[in-house]
C-alpha positions as a printed Julia matrix, in Angstrom:
104×3 Matrix{Float64}:
  16.0    31.49   -7.82
  14.64   29.55   -4.92
  13.1    30.69   -1.9
  14.73   29.6     1.39
  12.99   29.3     4.81
  15.03   30.24    8.02
  14.17   29.93   11.58
  15.84   32.19   14.36
  17.51   29.85   17.2
  17.15   32.82   19.54
  13.52   34.36   19.28
  12.08   31.51   17.03
  11.19   33.88   14.12
  10.55   32.1    10.82
  10.94   33.89    7.63
  11.8    33.29    3.97
  14.27   34.81    1.68
  14.56   34.88   -2.03
  18.13   34.02   -2.98
  20.23   32.5    -5.73
  21.57   29.01   -5.31
  25.23   30.4    -5.27
  24.47   33.03   -2.31
  25.8    32.25    0.95
  22.99   31.32    3.69
  22.04   34.03    6.03
  23.34   33.91    9.48
  21.37   36.58   11.26
  17.66   37.05   12.28
  16.4    40.24   10.68
  14.27   40.87   14.1
  16.81   40.16   16.9
  19.92   39.6    15.12
  20.28   36.11   16.43
  21.7    33.25   14.92
  19.48   31.5    12.23
  19.32   27.92   10.84
  18.19   27.2     7.33
  15.3    24.76    7.09
  14.8    22.17    4.68
  11.85   22.85    2.61
   9.45   20.69    0.65
  10.19   22.71   -2.45
   7.54   23.74   -5.08
   5.28   21.3    -7.0
   5.29   21.79  -10.62
   2.83   21.12  -13.48
   3.8    20.03  -16.97
   2.21   22.15  -19.55
   2.18   22.36  -23.19
   1.86   19.67  -26.08
   1.82   16.19  -24.8
   0.22   16.67  -21.41
  -3.22   16.64  -20.71
  -4.95   19.11  -18.09
  -7.5    16.34  -17.27
  -4.72   14.43  -15.86
  -4.57   16.97  -12.83
  -8.37   17.24  -12.17
  -9.58   17.29   -8.74
 -11.18   14.0    -7.15
 -14.36   15.8    -6.76
 -14.47   16.3   -10.48
 -13.35   12.89  -11.52
 -16.06   11.31   -9.18
 -18.71   13.53  -10.84
 -17.38   12.68  -14.32
 -17.81    8.91  -13.41
 -21.41    9.26  -12.24
 -22.12   11.25  -15.74
 -20.76    8.39  -17.64
 -23.71    5.91  -17.06
 -24.11    3.48  -19.75
 -26.17    4.71  -22.78
 -28.73    2.42  -24.5
 -27.55    0.81  -27.85
 -29.32    2.04  -31.02
 -30.79   -0.61  -33.37
 -28.47    0.51  -36.08
 -25.3    -0.94  -34.23
 -23.43   -3.49  -36.32
 -21.41   -4.83  -33.17
 -23.03   -7.53  -31.41
 -24.6    -6.74  -28.03
 -23.22   -8.04  -24.87
 -26.64   -8.88  -23.44
 -28.05  -12.28  -23.95
 -29.86  -13.02  -27.28
 -33.62  -13.0   -27.34
 -35.16  -16.26  -28.7
 -36.4   -16.15  -32.34
 -40.02  -16.75  -33.31
 -40.49  -20.36  -34.24
 -40.68  -20.92  -38.2
 -44.1   -20.28  -39.79
 -46.09  -23.44  -39.88
 -49.13  -24.2   -42.48
 -52.36  -23.45  -41.13
 -54.54  -26.77  -39.96
 -56.93  -26.14  -42.61
 -54.43  -26.34  -45.4
 -53.94  -29.78  -46.96
 -50.5   -31.09  -47.69
 -49.31  -34.05  -49.76
């Protein structure tokens, strides 16, 4: 059952009333017995819960900013099979014979 908000036209008193959707709107103010007008409310927000919905989707913006800061890039280990995105280091030149060795 929804909660409806009313405002008195005579004294300005605002109040809420928990009524079924089929109930007739109130017509009199509980304070001064003047005419009341039912206001248009924004309605209630809702949150999906259950399997298939993630609670992290609804985290506060401050939490999300902190999480981004904690997710700093980690150094790659030498055992990674994937090629690195950084430029390759030049390899050492091939071994040359020593000058005192004689070749044919």
